[in-house]
Short mmCIF file of N, CA, C and O in Angstrom, two decimals:
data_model
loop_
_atom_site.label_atom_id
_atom_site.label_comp_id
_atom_site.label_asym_id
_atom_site.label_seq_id
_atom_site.Cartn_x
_atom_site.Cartn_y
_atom_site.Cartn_z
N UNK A 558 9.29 16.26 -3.73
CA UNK A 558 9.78 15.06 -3.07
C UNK A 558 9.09 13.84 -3.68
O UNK A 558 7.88 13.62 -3.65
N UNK A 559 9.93 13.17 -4.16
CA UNK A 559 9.18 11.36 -4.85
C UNK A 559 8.55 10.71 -3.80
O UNK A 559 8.97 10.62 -2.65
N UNK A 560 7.82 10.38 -4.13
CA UNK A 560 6.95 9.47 -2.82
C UNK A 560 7.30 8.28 -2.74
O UNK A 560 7.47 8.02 -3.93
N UNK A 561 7.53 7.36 -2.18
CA UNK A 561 8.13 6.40 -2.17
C UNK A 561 6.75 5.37 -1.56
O UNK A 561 6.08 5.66 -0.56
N UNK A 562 6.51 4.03 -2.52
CA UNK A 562 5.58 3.65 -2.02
C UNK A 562 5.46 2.93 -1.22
O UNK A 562 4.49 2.91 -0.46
N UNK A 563 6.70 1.90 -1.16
CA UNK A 563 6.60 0.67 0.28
C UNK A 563 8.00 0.70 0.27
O UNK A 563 8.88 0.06 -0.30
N UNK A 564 7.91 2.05 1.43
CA UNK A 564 9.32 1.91 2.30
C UNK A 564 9.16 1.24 3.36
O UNK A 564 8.15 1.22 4.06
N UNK A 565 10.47 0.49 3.57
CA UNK A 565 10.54 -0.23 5.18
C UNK A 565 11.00 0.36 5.62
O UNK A 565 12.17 0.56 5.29
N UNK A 566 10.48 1.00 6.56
CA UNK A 566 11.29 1.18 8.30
C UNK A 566 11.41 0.09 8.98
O UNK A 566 10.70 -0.89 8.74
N UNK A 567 12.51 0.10 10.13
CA UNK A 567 12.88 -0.46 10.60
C UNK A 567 13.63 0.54 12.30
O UNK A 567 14.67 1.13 12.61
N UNK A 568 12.34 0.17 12.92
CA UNK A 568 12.35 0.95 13.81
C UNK A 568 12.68 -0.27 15.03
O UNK A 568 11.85 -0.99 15.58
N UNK A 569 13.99 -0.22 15.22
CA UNK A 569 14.28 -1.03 16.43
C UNK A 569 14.79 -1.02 17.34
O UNK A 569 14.90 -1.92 18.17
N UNK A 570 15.64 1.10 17.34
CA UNK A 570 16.14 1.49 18.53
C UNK A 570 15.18 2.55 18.69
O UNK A 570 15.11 3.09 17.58
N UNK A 571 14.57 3.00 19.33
CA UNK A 571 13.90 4.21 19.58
C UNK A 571 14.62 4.51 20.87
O UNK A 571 14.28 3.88 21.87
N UNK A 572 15.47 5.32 20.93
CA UNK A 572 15.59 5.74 22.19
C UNK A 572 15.61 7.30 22.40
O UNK A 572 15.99 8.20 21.65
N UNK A 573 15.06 7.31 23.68
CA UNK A 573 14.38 8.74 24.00
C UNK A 573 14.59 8.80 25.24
O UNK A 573 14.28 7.92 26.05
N UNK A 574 15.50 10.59 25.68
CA UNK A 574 16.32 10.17 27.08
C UNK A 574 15.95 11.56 27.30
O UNK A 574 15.27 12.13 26.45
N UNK A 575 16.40 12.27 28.55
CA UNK A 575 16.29 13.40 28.72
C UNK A 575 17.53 13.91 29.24
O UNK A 575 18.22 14.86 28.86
N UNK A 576 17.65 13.29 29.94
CA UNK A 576 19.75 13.69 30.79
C UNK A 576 19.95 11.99 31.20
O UNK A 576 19.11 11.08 31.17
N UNK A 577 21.43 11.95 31.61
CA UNK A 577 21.99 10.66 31.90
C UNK A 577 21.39 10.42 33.20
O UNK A 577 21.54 9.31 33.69
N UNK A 578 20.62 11.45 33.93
CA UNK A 578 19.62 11.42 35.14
C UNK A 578 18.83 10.86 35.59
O UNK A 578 18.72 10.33 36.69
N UNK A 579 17.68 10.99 34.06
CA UNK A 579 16.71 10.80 34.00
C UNK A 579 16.35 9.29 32.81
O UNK A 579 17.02 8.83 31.88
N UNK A 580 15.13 8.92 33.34
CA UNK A 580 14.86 7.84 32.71
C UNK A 580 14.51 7.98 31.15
O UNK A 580 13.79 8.81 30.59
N UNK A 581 15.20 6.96 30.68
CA UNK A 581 14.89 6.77 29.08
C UNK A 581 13.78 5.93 28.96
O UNK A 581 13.13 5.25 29.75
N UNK A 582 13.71 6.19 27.60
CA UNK A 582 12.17 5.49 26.69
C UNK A 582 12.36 4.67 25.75
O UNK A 582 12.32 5.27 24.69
N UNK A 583 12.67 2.88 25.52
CA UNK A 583 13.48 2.34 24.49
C UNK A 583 12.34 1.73 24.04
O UNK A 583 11.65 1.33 24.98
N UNK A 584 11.97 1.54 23.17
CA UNK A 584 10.72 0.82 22.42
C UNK A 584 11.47 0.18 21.11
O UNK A 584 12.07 0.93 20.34
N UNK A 585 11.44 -1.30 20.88
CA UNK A 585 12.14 -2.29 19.77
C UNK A 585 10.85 -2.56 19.65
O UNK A 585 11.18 -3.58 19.05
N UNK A 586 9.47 -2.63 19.65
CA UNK A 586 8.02 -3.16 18.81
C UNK A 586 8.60 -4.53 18.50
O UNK A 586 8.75 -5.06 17.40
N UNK A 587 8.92 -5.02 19.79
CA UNK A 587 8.84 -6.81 19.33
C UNK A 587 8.08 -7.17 20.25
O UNK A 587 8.23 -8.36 20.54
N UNK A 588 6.92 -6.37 21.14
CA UNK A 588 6.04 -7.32 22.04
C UNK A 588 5.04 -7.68 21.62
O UNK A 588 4.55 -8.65 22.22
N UNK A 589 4.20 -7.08 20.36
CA UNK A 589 3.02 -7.48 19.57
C UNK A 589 3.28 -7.31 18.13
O UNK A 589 4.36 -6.93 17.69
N UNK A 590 1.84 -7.69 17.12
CA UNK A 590 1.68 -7.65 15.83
C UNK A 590 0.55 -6.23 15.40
O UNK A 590 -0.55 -6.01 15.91
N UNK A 591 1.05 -5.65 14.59
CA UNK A 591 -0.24 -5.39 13.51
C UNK A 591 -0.07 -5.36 12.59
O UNK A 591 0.73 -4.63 12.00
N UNK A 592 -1.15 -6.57 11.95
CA UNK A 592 -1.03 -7.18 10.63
C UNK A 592 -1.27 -6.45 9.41
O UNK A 592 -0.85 -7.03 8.40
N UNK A 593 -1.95 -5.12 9.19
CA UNK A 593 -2.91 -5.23 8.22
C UNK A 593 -2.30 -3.40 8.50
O UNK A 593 -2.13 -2.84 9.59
N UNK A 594 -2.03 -2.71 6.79
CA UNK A 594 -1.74 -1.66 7.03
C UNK A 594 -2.84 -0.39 7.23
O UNK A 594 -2.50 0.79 7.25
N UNK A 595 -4.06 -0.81 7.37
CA UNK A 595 -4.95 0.26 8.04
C UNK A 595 -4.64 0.89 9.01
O UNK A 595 -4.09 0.26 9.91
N UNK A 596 -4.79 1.94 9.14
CA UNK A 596 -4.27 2.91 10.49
C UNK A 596 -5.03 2.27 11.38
O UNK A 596 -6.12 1.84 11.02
N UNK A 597 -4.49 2.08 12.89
CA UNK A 597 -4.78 1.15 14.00
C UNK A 597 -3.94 1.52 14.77
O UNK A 597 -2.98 2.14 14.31
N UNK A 598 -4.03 1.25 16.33
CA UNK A 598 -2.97 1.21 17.35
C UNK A 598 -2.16 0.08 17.46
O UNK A 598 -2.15 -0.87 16.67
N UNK A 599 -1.61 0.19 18.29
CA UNK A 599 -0.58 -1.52 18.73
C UNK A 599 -0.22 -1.51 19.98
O UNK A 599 0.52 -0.53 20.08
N UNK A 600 -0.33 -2.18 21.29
CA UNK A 600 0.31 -1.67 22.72
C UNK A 600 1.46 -2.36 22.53
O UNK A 600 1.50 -3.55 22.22
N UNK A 601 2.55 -1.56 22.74
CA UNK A 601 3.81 -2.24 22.70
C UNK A 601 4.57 -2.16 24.61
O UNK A 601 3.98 -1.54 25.49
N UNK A 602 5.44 -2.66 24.76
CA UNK A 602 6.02 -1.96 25.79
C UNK A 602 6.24 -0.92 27.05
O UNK A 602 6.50 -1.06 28.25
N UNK A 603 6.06 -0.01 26.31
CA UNK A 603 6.50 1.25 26.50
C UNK A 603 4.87 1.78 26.40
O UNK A 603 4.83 2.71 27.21
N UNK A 604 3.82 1.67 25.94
CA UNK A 604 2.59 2.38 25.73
C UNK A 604 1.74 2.09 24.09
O UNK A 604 2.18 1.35 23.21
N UNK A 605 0.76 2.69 24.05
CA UNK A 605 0.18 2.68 22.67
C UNK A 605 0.76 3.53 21.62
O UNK A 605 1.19 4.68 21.70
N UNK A 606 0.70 2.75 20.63
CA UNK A 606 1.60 3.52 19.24
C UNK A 606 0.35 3.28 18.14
O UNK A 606 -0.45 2.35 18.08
N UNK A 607 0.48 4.42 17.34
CA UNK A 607 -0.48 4.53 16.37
C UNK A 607 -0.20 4.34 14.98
O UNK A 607 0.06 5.42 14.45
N UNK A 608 -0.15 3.29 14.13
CA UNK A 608 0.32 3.06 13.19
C UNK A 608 -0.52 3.25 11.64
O UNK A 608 -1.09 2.25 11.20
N UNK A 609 -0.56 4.26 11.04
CA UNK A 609 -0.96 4.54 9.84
C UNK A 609 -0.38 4.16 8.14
O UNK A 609 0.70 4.64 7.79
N UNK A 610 -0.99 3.50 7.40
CA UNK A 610 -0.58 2.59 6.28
C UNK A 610 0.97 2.14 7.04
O UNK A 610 2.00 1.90 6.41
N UNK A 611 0.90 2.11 7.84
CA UNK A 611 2.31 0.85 8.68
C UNK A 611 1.48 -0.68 9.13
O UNK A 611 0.27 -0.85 9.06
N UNK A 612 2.30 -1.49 9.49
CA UNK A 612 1.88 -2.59 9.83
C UNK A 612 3.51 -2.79 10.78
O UNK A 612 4.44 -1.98 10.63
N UNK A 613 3.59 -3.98 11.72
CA UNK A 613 4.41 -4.44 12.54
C UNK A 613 4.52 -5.82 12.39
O UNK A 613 3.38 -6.27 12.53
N UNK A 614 5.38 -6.80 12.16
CA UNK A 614 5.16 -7.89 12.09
C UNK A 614 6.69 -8.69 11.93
O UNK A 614 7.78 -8.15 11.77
N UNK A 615 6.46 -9.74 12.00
CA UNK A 615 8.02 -10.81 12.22
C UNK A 615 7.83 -12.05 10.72
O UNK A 615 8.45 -13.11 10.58
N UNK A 616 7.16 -11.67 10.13
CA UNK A 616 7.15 -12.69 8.91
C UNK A 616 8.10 -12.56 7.57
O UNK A 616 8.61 -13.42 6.85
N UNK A 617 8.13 -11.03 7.55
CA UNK A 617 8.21 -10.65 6.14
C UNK A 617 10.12 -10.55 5.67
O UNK A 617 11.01 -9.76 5.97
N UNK A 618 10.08 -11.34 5.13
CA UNK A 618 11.86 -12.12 5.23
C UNK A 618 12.23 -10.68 4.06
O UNK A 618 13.45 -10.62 4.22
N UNK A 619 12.02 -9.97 3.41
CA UNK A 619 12.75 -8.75 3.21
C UNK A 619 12.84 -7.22 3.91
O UNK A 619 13.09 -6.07 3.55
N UNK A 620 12.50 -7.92 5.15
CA UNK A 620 12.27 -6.77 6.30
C UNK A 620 13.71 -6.52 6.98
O UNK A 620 14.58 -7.39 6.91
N UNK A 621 13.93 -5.32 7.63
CA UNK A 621 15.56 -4.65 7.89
C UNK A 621 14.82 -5.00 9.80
O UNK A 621 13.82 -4.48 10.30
N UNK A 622 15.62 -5.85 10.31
CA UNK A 622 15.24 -6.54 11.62
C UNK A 622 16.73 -6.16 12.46
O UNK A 622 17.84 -5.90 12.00
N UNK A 623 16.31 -6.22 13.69
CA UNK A 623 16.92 -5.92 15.09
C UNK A 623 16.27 -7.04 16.18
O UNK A 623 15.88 -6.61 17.26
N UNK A 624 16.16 -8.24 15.94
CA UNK A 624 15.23 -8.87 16.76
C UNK A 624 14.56 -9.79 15.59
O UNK A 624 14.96 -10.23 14.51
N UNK A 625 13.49 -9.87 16.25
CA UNK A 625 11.92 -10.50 15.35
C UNK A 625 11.09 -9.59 14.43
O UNK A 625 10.69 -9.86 13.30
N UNK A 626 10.95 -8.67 15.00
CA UNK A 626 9.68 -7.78 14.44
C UNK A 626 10.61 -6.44 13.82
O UNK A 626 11.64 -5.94 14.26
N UNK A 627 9.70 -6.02 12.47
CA UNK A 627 9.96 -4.90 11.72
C UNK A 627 8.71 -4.26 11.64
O UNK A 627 7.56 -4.65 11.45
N UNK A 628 9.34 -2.98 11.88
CA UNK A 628 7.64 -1.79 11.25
C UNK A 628 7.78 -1.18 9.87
O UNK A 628 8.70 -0.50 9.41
N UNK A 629 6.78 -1.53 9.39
CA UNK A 629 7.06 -1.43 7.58
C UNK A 629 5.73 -0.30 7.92
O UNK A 629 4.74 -0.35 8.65
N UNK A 630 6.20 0.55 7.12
CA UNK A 630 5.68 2.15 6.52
C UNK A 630 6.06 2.22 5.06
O UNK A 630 7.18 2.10 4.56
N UNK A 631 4.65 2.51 4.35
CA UNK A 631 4.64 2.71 2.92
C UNK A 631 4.60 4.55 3.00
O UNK A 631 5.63 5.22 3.04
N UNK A 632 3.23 5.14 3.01
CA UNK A 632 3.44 6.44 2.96
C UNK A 632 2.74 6.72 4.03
O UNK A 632 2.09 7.75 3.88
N UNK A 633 2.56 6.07 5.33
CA UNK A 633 1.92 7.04 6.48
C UNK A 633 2.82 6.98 7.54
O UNK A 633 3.94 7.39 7.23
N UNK A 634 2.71 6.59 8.70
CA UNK A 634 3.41 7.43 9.90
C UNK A 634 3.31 6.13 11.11
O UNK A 634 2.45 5.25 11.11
N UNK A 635 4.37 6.29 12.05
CA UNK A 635 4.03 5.80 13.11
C UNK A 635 4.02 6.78 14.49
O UNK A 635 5.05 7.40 14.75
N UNK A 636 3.08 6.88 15.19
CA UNK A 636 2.47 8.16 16.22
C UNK A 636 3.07 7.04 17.48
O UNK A 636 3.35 5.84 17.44
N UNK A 637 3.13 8.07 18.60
CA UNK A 637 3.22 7.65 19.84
C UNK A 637 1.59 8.64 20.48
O UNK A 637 1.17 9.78 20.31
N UNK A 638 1.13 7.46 21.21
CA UNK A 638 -0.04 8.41 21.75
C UNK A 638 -0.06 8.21 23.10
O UNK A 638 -0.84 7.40 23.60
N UNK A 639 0.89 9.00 23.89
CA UNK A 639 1.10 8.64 25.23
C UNK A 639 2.76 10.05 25.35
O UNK A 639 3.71 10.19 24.57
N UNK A 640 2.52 10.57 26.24
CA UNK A 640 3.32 11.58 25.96
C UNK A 640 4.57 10.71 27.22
O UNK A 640 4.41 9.67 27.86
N UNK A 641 5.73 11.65 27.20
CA UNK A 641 6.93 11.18 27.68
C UNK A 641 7.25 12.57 29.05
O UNK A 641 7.48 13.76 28.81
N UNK A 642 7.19 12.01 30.21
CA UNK A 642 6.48 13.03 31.18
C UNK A 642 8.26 13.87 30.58
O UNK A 642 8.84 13.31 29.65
N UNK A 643 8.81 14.98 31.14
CA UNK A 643 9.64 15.85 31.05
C UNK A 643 10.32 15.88 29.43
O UNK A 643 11.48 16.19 29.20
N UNK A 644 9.46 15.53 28.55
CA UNK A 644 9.78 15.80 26.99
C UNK A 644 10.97 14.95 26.55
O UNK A 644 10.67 13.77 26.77
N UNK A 645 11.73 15.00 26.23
CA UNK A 645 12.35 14.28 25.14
C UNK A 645 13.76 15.25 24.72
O UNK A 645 13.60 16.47 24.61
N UNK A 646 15.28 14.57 24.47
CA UNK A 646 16.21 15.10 24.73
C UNK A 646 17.46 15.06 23.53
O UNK A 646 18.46 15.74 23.30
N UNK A 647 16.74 13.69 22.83
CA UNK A 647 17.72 12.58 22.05
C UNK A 647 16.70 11.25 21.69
O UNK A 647 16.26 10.56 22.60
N UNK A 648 16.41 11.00 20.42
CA UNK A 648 16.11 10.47 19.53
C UNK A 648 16.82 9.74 18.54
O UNK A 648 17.41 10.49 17.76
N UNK A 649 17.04 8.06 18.21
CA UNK A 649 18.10 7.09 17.62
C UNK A 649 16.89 6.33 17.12
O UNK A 649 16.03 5.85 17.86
N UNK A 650 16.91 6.28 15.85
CA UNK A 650 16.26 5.03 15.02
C UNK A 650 16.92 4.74 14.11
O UNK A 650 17.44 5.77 13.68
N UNK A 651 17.37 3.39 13.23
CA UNK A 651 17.28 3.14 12.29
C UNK A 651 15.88 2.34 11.04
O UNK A 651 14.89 1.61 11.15
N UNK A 652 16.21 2.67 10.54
CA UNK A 652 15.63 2.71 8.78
C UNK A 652 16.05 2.24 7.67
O UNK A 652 17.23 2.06 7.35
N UNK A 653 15.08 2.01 7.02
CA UNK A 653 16.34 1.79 5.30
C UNK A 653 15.21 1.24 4.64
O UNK A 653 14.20 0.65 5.04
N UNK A 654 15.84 1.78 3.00
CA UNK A 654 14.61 1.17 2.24
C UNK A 654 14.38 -0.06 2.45
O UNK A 654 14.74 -0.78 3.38
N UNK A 655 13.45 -0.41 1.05
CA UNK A 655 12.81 -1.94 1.05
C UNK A 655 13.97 -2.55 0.28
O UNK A 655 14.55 -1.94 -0.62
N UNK A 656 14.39 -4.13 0.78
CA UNK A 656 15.24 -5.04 0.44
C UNK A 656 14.65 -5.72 -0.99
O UNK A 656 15.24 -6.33 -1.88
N UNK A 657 13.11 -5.32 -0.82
CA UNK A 657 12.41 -6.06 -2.27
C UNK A 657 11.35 -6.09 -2.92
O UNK A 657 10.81 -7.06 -3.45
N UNK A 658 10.94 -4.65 -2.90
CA UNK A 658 10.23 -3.99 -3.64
C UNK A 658 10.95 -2.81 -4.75
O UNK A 658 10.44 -1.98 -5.50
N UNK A 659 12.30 -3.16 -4.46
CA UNK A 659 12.78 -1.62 -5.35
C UNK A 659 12.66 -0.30 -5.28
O UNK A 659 12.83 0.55 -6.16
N UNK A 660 12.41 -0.21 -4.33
CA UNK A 660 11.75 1.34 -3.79
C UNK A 660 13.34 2.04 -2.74
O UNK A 660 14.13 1.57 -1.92
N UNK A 661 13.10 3.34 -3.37
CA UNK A 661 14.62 4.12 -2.76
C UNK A 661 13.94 5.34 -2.71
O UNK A 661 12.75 5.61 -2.84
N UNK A 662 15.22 6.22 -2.45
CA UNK A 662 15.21 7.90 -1.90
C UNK A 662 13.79 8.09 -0.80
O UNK A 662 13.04 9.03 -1.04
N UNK A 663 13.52 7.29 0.21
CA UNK A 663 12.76 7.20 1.21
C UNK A 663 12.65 8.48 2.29
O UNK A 663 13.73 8.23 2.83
N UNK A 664 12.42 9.07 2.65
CA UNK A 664 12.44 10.26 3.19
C UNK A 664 12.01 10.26 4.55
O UNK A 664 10.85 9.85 4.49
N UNK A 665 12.33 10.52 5.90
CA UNK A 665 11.60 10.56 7.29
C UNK A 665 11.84 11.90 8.07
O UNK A 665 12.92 12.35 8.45
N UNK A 666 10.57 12.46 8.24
CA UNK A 666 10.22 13.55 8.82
C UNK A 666 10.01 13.58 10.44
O UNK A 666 8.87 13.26 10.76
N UNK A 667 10.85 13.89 11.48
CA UNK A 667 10.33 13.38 12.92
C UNK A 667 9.64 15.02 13.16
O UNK A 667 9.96 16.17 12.84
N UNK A 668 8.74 14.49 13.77
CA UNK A 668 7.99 15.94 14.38
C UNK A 668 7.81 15.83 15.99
O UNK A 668 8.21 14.69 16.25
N UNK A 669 7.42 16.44 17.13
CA UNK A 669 7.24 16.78 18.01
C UNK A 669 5.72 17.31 18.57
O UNK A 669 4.86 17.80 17.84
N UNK A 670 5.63 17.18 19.58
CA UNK A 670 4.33 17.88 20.53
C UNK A 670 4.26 18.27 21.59
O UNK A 670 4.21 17.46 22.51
N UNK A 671 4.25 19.47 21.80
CA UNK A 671 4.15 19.57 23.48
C UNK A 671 2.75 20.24 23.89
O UNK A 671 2.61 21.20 24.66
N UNK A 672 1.90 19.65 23.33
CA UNK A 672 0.55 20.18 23.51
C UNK A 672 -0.41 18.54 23.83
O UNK A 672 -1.61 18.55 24.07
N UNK A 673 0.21 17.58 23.78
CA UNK A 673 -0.75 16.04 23.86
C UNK A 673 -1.10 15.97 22.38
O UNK A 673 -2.32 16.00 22.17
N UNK A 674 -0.44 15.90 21.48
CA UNK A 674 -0.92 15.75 20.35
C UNK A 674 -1.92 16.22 19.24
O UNK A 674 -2.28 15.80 18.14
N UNK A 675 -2.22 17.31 20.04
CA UNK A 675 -2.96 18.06 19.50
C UNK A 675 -2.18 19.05 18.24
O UNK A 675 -2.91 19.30 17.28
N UNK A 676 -1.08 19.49 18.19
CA UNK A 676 -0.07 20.27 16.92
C UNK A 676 0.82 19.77 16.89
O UNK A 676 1.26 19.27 17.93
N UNK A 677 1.36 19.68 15.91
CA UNK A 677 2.74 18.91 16.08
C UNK A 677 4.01 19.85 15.15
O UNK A 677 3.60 20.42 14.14
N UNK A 678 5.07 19.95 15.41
CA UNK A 678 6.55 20.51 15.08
C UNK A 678 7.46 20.22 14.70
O UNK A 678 8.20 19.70 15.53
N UNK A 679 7.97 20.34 13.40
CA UNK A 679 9.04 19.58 12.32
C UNK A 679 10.47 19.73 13.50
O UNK A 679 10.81 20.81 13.98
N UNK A 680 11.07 18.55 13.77
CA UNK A 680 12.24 18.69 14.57
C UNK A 680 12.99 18.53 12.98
O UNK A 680 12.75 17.55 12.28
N UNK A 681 13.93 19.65 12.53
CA UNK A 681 14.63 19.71 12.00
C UNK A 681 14.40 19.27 10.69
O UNK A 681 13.22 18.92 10.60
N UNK A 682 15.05 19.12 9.55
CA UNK A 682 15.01 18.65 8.34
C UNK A 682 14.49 17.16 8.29
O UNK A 682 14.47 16.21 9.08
N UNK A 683 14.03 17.42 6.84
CA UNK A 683 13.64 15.91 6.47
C UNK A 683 15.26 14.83 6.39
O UNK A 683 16.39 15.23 6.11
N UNK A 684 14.94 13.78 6.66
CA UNK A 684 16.35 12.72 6.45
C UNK A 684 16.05 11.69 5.55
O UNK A 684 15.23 10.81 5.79
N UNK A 685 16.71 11.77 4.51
CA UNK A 685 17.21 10.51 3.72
C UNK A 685 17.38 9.49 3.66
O UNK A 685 18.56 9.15 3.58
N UNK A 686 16.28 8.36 3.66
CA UNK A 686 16.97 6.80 4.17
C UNK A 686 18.08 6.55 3.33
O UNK A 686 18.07 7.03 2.20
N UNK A 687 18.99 5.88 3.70
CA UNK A 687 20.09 5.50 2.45
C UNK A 687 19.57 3.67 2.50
O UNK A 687 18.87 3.15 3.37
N UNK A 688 20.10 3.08 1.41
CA UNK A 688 19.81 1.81 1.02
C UNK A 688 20.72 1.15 1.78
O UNK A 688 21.90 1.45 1.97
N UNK A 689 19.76 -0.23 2.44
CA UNK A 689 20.36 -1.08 3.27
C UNK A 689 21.48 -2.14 2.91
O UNK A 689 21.94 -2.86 3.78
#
């Protein structure tokens, strides 16, 4: 797999439901910043998110936006560290490469936990960003 070095994500629907019953989990990361891509947390909304070589921010004018704020991921990860009481049912994000760095064939792996984060579980195949 090519590594791709500064992919943008663009994480601005997260939604996470369990039945039409039960309460959903929508997180758009437009209530704060993190500037600087060192792995760090961020409290957004919805709880603390753990952002590794990612950063969050509303500046960067080749960013793929839903709002103000984009989460740009080069090659690490964005964690949720706060579990979702009765698990998780249905999962919606969009993505897409970078508008201007030249960087393609971007790849996103979602994994799972039902232990508190302690192991985590490939939900299904890797996915393909396609170009924005």
């Amino acid at each position: 797999m090519k590594k791709v070095q500064y992919l943008f994500y663009t994480f601005f629907a997260l939604l996470l439901s369990i039945s039409p019953l039960q309460a959903q989990l929508f997180e758009d990361f437009e209530s704060t910043s993190k500037l600087g891509y060192a792995g760090g947390t961020a409290t957004f909304e919805t709880g603390t998110w753990f952002l590794e070589d990612a950063l969050n921010r509303s500046d960067g004018s080749g960013d793929l936006k839903n709002g103000s704020y984009s989460v740009r991921i080069r090659e690490g990860f964005l964690r949720m560290d706060f579990d979702k009481t009765n698990g998780v049912n249905e999962l919606s994000f969009l993505a897409g490469n970078s508008s201007f760095s030249g960087d393609g064939n971007g790849k996103i792996q979602v994994y799972y936990s039902t232990d508190g984060g302690n192991n985590w579980i490939a939900a299904g195949n890797e996915i393909s960003v396609t170009d924005n």
